């Protein structure tokens, strides 16, 4: 089947968090009759429970809409949703690649924010036409003229004609639909050329195998086409192609310019990496589409079953999640303190949080997670090089020549009055000041180079509390940098607890050691004997706290009527103990492992 | 052989820490309550035929708040329905504010030979704060009436701003009153009692402060010849409570009246906590029980261990082996190894070391399967 490319528009919506991306998407679907108002589930695109709760998009869902324009012609709109979080920058860039234009939503009350900026630049980098839309006109505090000016000044994008809408009430949403036709170019591409299909997302279906979400750049794909990707040698026969409306709707073929899905009984999501190009195995394109990058986990954390006997259940859960998440890395891990578990790699903190929550919620497993770490490069004195993702794997100091840690380029947008506190925070986090730009009278962009390892602790929280929530933050990992790092161990009653070891900058070891020891003192319950908590670097004790022995742990009265009550009480105590881990003779609650994260640096 | 507990759910007014089944406003129901109590005694005696009663304990509430004829009636009924051993220990709890010469005479006339007085503290301001109805002086008036008798007193520790010196003085007062037995309880603030609010507001002593006082008490009483034979119980030689020892040996007992618990033929059961419900049940020949559990297997074993380890004597492994047809040392080798530093072995006996008796839950838990 042939389509008129002139009447196709492929676009995405980008915005800062909470500026109304999902609401506008819902409204567009409603206005094009894709979903009846009555059936409409709030924010249709975000289907995962977690996404709904957090108001963020993690998995991408494209939607195909039909729109009868005022000029009388019928258009096909393919809306490709993008994740709105910094952890998923690469995924965003791949979805952008599948589009010709991007609707940039800006909140009429808040104006340009860090992610507005980051996403807009990303769209511009990908040669997308930017179509600004000013949202939340229903709010009394809306200041559309100023915001339009901001967009023009800061982003250099024409915004005078930007539709001023309320996605919530539906105000002026038609203008958006009309402007899509007017401003966003129709797709190009040659239907007769060899197949080039960009994979911008994929998920695993139990019956059909991997479903690849694709944008056909050139050529055509239909049932029976023998396909292959550029990154894998495997070949597959296509079993189904189709479009999203928003449910999957099979079609005979997909041609250049279209957005849809391909199923080909593909068993592993690893064979269909996001950013890879699908081509016709019998008539292959000469080269892949540019820009493919392997998703690299940046943040690592130990994940252990609370109940050691649930190891296999945890393994199954992780493998199932991995089916749909090529960015999640899993390696077996074994801790003296926590037993058998896994070392998992994540794109960032949010990704980590989401995975951990899904394990608990969707698989009903209680887990213990250790404080997140980043991956360090270790250069040994014998000339070899190691990548360490788990502090316990760090070789002895004597074998280490030097180490490198990942660094990020951070952009912080803030009202000018908070520049001082933010600079103080960045300084404290070992940041290197790069630039300060006044975007307008009310907004400053601060640029810093920061070690990633400082961000994964409590940077977000501290930033929020220091700026009353006004600052927004975005970052990208830029590389590695040599740094004076040490491994710090925590000793409980003289025994090292491997799950609590961290790698920390030498100048910060003393302070963090003291903070963690204090925190552990709070969370470790008193026991039969006094428990010294020590922080040690290279065998030298740098901080010490003590959990005093408890003095009273007995039922004062135990007579005829108290036996049953006392038994119940002890049973409850026993239940509580099951959630504890033994480090030598010391029992510590599972929260302790993550609580060391929550040391308050502002104190 | 079994113990018999009789519950008297009446008192003049509730103490601020009390969460027992005791109802000052229901005192009008005394007659019907005791009528039912007699009937339950008869019923239980038929249910557990040929049971020989070794100890009787009349507790409450305040048993001494009701006219002595009811207490006498109850004991006559017990003797009528059960075989009571000649040397049976028969205890009654007294509130110093409710006794007189006549009552004591009546009690003695039906064979009551042990008197447990609720003193709590020797300081009137503290007594008042606890909503007790008596003064320290009332205690001595009471013990005066009991000269030469087997007397015990209850003392509370952990009260508002209480000091070790105050507890010492309270103990001195009790000893001056001629007690041969003392129960020293750490105040346990129960949800729903007025004192729980004080606890929430941090007005009571902390657990550490209470433990300090407790340790002081143990030493102080030892100096006075009172040995700790159970976590909260101290006695001169031979003056321990036989009735209570039976609980810790996991012996059988029958409890009659509101809220009373029994343990007979491996079954633990408890009566209703409401007077009206109790009276109704008994009148209509229905069971006043609200819970009943057969205790078997590991559950029974754990009870035996948990109760025995409360005592200074500890657990007799030979007895355990005989009762459960097991080898204790083999069965609990892992637990014994793990908690070795807190335990003391003497022949067949295993006990918690003196200094750890007050932190025993953690040790006992190790024996729970």
Coordinates of C-alpha atoms in Angstrom, one line a residue, chain B residues 98-338:
Chain B
X98 CA -9.6 -1.7 101.7
X99 CA -8.8 -4.0 104.6
X100 CA -9.8 -4.2 108.2
X101 CA -9.4 -6.6 111.1
X102 CA -12.6 -8.4 110.4
X103 CA -11.8 -9.1 106.8
X104 CA -8.4 -10.5 107.7
X105 CA -10.0 -12.8 110.3
X106 CA -12.5 -14.0 107.8
X107 CA -9.8 -14.7 105.2
X108 CA -7.8 -16.7 107.7
X109 CA -10.8 -18.6 108.7
X110 CA -11.2 -20.2 105.3
X111 CA -7.5 -21.1 105.1
X112 CA -6.0 -18.1 103.3
X113 CA -2.4 -18.2 104.3
X114 CA -0.6 -15.8 102.0
X115 CA -1.3 -12.1 101.5
X116 CA -0.1 -10.1 98.5
X117 CA -0.3 -6.4 99.1
X118 CA -0.2 -3.8 96.3
X119 CA 2.2 -1.2 97.7
X120 CA 3.7 0.0 94.4
X121 CA 5.6 2.9 96.1
X122 CA 6.3 4.2 99.5
X123 CA 5.8 7.8 98.4
X124 CA 2.3 9.4 98.8
X125 CA 2.8 11.9 96.0
X126 CA 3.7 9.0 93.6
X127 CA 0.7 6.9 94.9
X128 CA -1.6 9.8 94.2
X129 CA -0.2 10.3 90.7
X130 CA -0.9 6.7 90.0
X131 CA -4.5 7.2 91.3
X132 CA -3.9 4.6 94.1
X133 CA -6.5 4.9 96.9
X134 CA -4.1 4.4 99.8
X135 CA -1.1 6.0 101.4
X136 CA 2.3 4.6 102.6
X137 CA 0.9 4.6 106.1
X138 CA -2.1 2.5 105.1
X139 CA 0.4 -0.1 104.0
X140 CA 1.8 -0.4 107.5
X141 CA -1.7 -0.4 109.1
X142 CA -2.4 -3.3 106.8
X143 CA 0.7 -5.3 107.6
X144 CA 0.0 -4.6 111.3
X145 CA -3.1 -6.6 110.9
X146 CA -1.1 -9.4 109.3
X147 CA 1.6 -9.8 111.9
X148 CA 3.3 -13.2 111.6
X149 CA 1.6 -14.0 108.3
X150 CA 3.2 -14.8 105.0
X151 CA 3.2 -11.4 103.3
X152 CA 4.3 -10.3 99.8
X153 CA 4.3 -6.8 98.4
X154 CA 4.2 -5.4 94.8
X155 CA 6.5 -2.6 93.9
X156 CA 6.7 -0.6 90.7
X157 CA 9.8 0.8 89.1
X158 CA 10.1 3.2 86.2
X159 CA 7.7 5.8 87.6
X160 CA 7.8 9.5 86.9
X161 CA 11.2 10.9 88.1
X162 CA 11.6 7.9 90.4
X163 CA 15.1 7.5 91.9
X164 CA 16.9 4.4 93.0
X165 CA 17.0 5.9 96.5
X166 CA 13.2 6.2 96.5
X167 CA 12.8 2.5 95.5
X168 CA 15.3 1.6 98.3
X169 CA 13.0 3.4 100.8
X170 CA 10.0 1.7 99.4
X171 CA 11.7 -1.7 99.9
X172 CA 12.7 -0.7 103.4
X173 CA 9.0 0.1 104.1
X174 CA 8.0 -3.3 102.8
X175 CA 10.5 -5.1 104.9
X176 CA 9.5 -3.1 107.9
X177 CA 6.0 -4.4 107.2
X178 CA 7.3 -7.9 107.6
X179 CA 7.2 -9.1 104.0
X180 CA 9.0 -12.3 103.1
X181 CA 8.4 -11.9 99.3
X182 CA 8.6 -8.9 96.9
X183 CA 7.5 -8.5 93.3
X184 CA 9.3 -5.7 91.6
X185 CA 7.7 -4.8 88.3
X186 CA 9.0 -2.4 85.6
X187 CA 6.0 -0.3 84.8
X188 CA 4.7 -1.3 81.4
X189 CA 2.7 1.5 79.8
X190 CA -0.2 -0.2 78.0
X191 CA -2.1 1.4 75.2
X192 CA -5.4 2.9 76.4
X193 CA -4.3 3.5 80.0
X194 CA -3.9 7.1 81.2
X195 CA -0.2 6.6 81.9
X196 CA 0.4 5.7 78.3
X197 CA 0.1 9.4 77.6
X198 CA 2.8 10.2 80.1
X199 CA 4.9 7.6 78.4
X200 CA 4.4 9.1 75.0
X201 CA 5.4 12.5 76.4
X202 CA 8.6 11.0 77.8
X203 CA 7.5 11.6 81.4
X204 CA 8.3 8.1 82.6
X205 CA 11.8 6.8 83.2
X206 CA 13.6 5.6 80.1
X207 CA 14.3 1.9 79.7
X208 CA 17.9 2.5 80.6
X209 CA 17.0 4.4 83.7
X210 CA 14.6 1.7 84.7
X211 CA 17.2 -1.0 84.1
X212 CA 19.6 1.0 86.3
X213 CA 17.1 0.9 89.1
X214 CA 16.3 -2.7 88.6
X215 CA 20.0 -3.7 88.8
X216 CA 20.2 -1.6 92.0
X217 CA 17.2 -3.4 93.4
X218 CA 18.6 -6.8 92.7
X219 CA 21.8 -5.9 94.6
X220 CA 20.0 -4.1 97.4
X221 CA 17.5 -7.0 98.0
X222 CA 20.3 -9.6 98.0
X223 CA 21.9 -7.7 100.8
X224 CA 18.6 -8.0 102.7
X225 CA 18.4 -11.7 102.2
X226 CA 15.9 -11.6 99.3
X227 CA 17.1 -13.7 96.4
X228 CA 15.7 -13.2 92.9
X229 CA 14.1 -16.4 91.9
X230 CA 12.4 -15.0 88.8
X231 CA 12.8 -11.9 86.6
X232 CA 10.5 -9.8 88.8
X233 CA 10.3 -11.9 92.0
X234 CA 12.4 -11.9 95.2
X235 CA 12.0 -13.9 98.3
X236 CA 13.6 -14.9 101.6
X237 CA 14.6 -18.6 101.7
X238 CA 11.6 -20.8 100.9
X239 CA 9.2 -17.9 100.7
X240 CA 8.7 -18.1 96.9
X241 CA 5.2 -18.2 95.5
X242 CA 4.3 -21.8 94.8
X243 CA 1.3 -20.7 92.7
X244 CA 3.5 -18.6 90.4
X245 CA 6.3 -21.2 90.2
X246 CA 3.7 -23.5 88.7
X247 CA 3.2 -21.1 85.8
X248 CA 6.9 -21.1 85.0
X249 CA 7.1 -24.9 85.3
X250 CA 4.3 -25.0 82.8
X251 CA 2.1 -26.9 85.3
X252 CA -1.6 -27.1 84.9
X253 CA -4.0 -24.5 86.2
X254 CA -7.6 -23.5 86.1
X255 CA -8.7 -19.9 86.0
X256 CA -12.3 -18.9 86.9
X257 CA -14.0 -15.7 86.5
X258 CA -13.8 -12.8 84.1
X259 CA -10.6 -12.7 82.0
X260 CA -9.1 -15.8 83.8
X261 CA -6.8 -18.1 81.7
X262 CA -6.4 -21.8 82.2
X263 CA -4.0 -24.4 81.0
X264 CA -5.4 -27.9 81.2
X265 CA -4.7 -31.0 79.2
X266 CA -2.5 -29.1 76.8
X267 CA -5.2 -26.6 76.1
X268 CA -4.9 -22.8 76.9
X269 CA -8.2 -21.0 77.2
X270 CA -9.3 -17.7 78.4
X271 CA -12.7 -16.4 79.6
X272 CA -14.4 -13.2 78.4
X273 CA -13.2 -9.9 79.7
X274 CA -16.7 -8.5 80.1
X275 CA -18.7 -9.0 83.3
X276 CA -22.1 -9.1 81.5
X277 CA -21.0 -11.5 78.9
X278 CA -19.5 -13.7 81.7
X279 CA -22.7 -13.7 83.7
X280 CA -24.9 -14.3 80.7
X281 CA -22.8 -17.2 79.6
X282 CA -22.7 -18.9 83.0
X283 CA -26.5 -18.4 83.6
X284 CA -27.3 -20.0 80.3
X285 CA -24.9 -22.8 80.7
X286 CA -22.7 -21.6 77.9
X287 CA -18.9 -21.5 77.9
X288 CA -17.5 -18.1 79.0
X289 CA -14.4 -18.9 77.0
X290 CA -13.4 -16.5 74.2
X291 CA -10.3 -18.3 73.1
X292 CA -9.0 -21.8 73.2
X293 CA -5.9 -23.3 71.7
X294 CA -4.3 -26.7 71.8
X295 CA -0.7 -26.3 72.4
X296 CA 1.4 -29.1 70.9
X297 CA 4.7 -29.9 69.3
X298 CA 7.3 -27.1 68.9
X299 CA 4.8 -24.6 70.4
X300 CA 4.7 -26.6 73.7
X301 CA 8.4 -27.0 73.7
X302 CA 9.0 -23.3 73.2
X303 CA 6.6 -22.4 76.1
X304 CA 8.5 -24.7 78.4
X305 CA 11.8 -23.1 77.5
X306 CA 10.5 -19.5 77.6
X307 CA 8.9 -20.0 81.0
X308 CA 11.7 -21.9 82.6
X309 CA 14.4 -19.4 81.5
X310 CA 12.5 -16.7 83.4
X311 CA 13.6 -18.4 86.6
X312 CA 16.9 -18.1 88.3
X313 CA 17.0 -21.9 88.5
X314 CA 16.6 -22.2 84.8
X315 CA 15.6 -25.1 82.7
X316 CA 16.0 -28.7 83.7
X317 CA 17.0 -30.5 80.6
X318 CA 16.4 -33.9 82.2
X319 CA 12.8 -32.8 82.8
X320 CA 12.5 -31.5 79.3
X321 CA 13.8 -34.7 77.8
X322 CA 11.3 -36.7 79.9
X323 CA 8.3 -34.6 79.0
X324 CA 9.0 -34.2 75.3
X325 CA 10.9 -37.5 74.7
X326 CA 13.8 -35.5 73.2
X327 CA 17.5 -34.7 73.8
X328 CA 17.6 -31.0 74.6
X329 CA 21.3 -30.6 74.1
X330 CA 21.1 -32.2 70.7
X331 CA 17.9 -30.6 69.6
X332 CA 19.1 -27.1 70.4
X333 CA 22.9 -27.5 69.9
X334 CA 22.9 -24.6 67.5
X335 CA 21.0 -22.2 69.7
X336 CA 23.1 -23.2 72.7
X337 CA 26.2 -22.5 70.8
X338 CA 25.1 -19.1 69.5

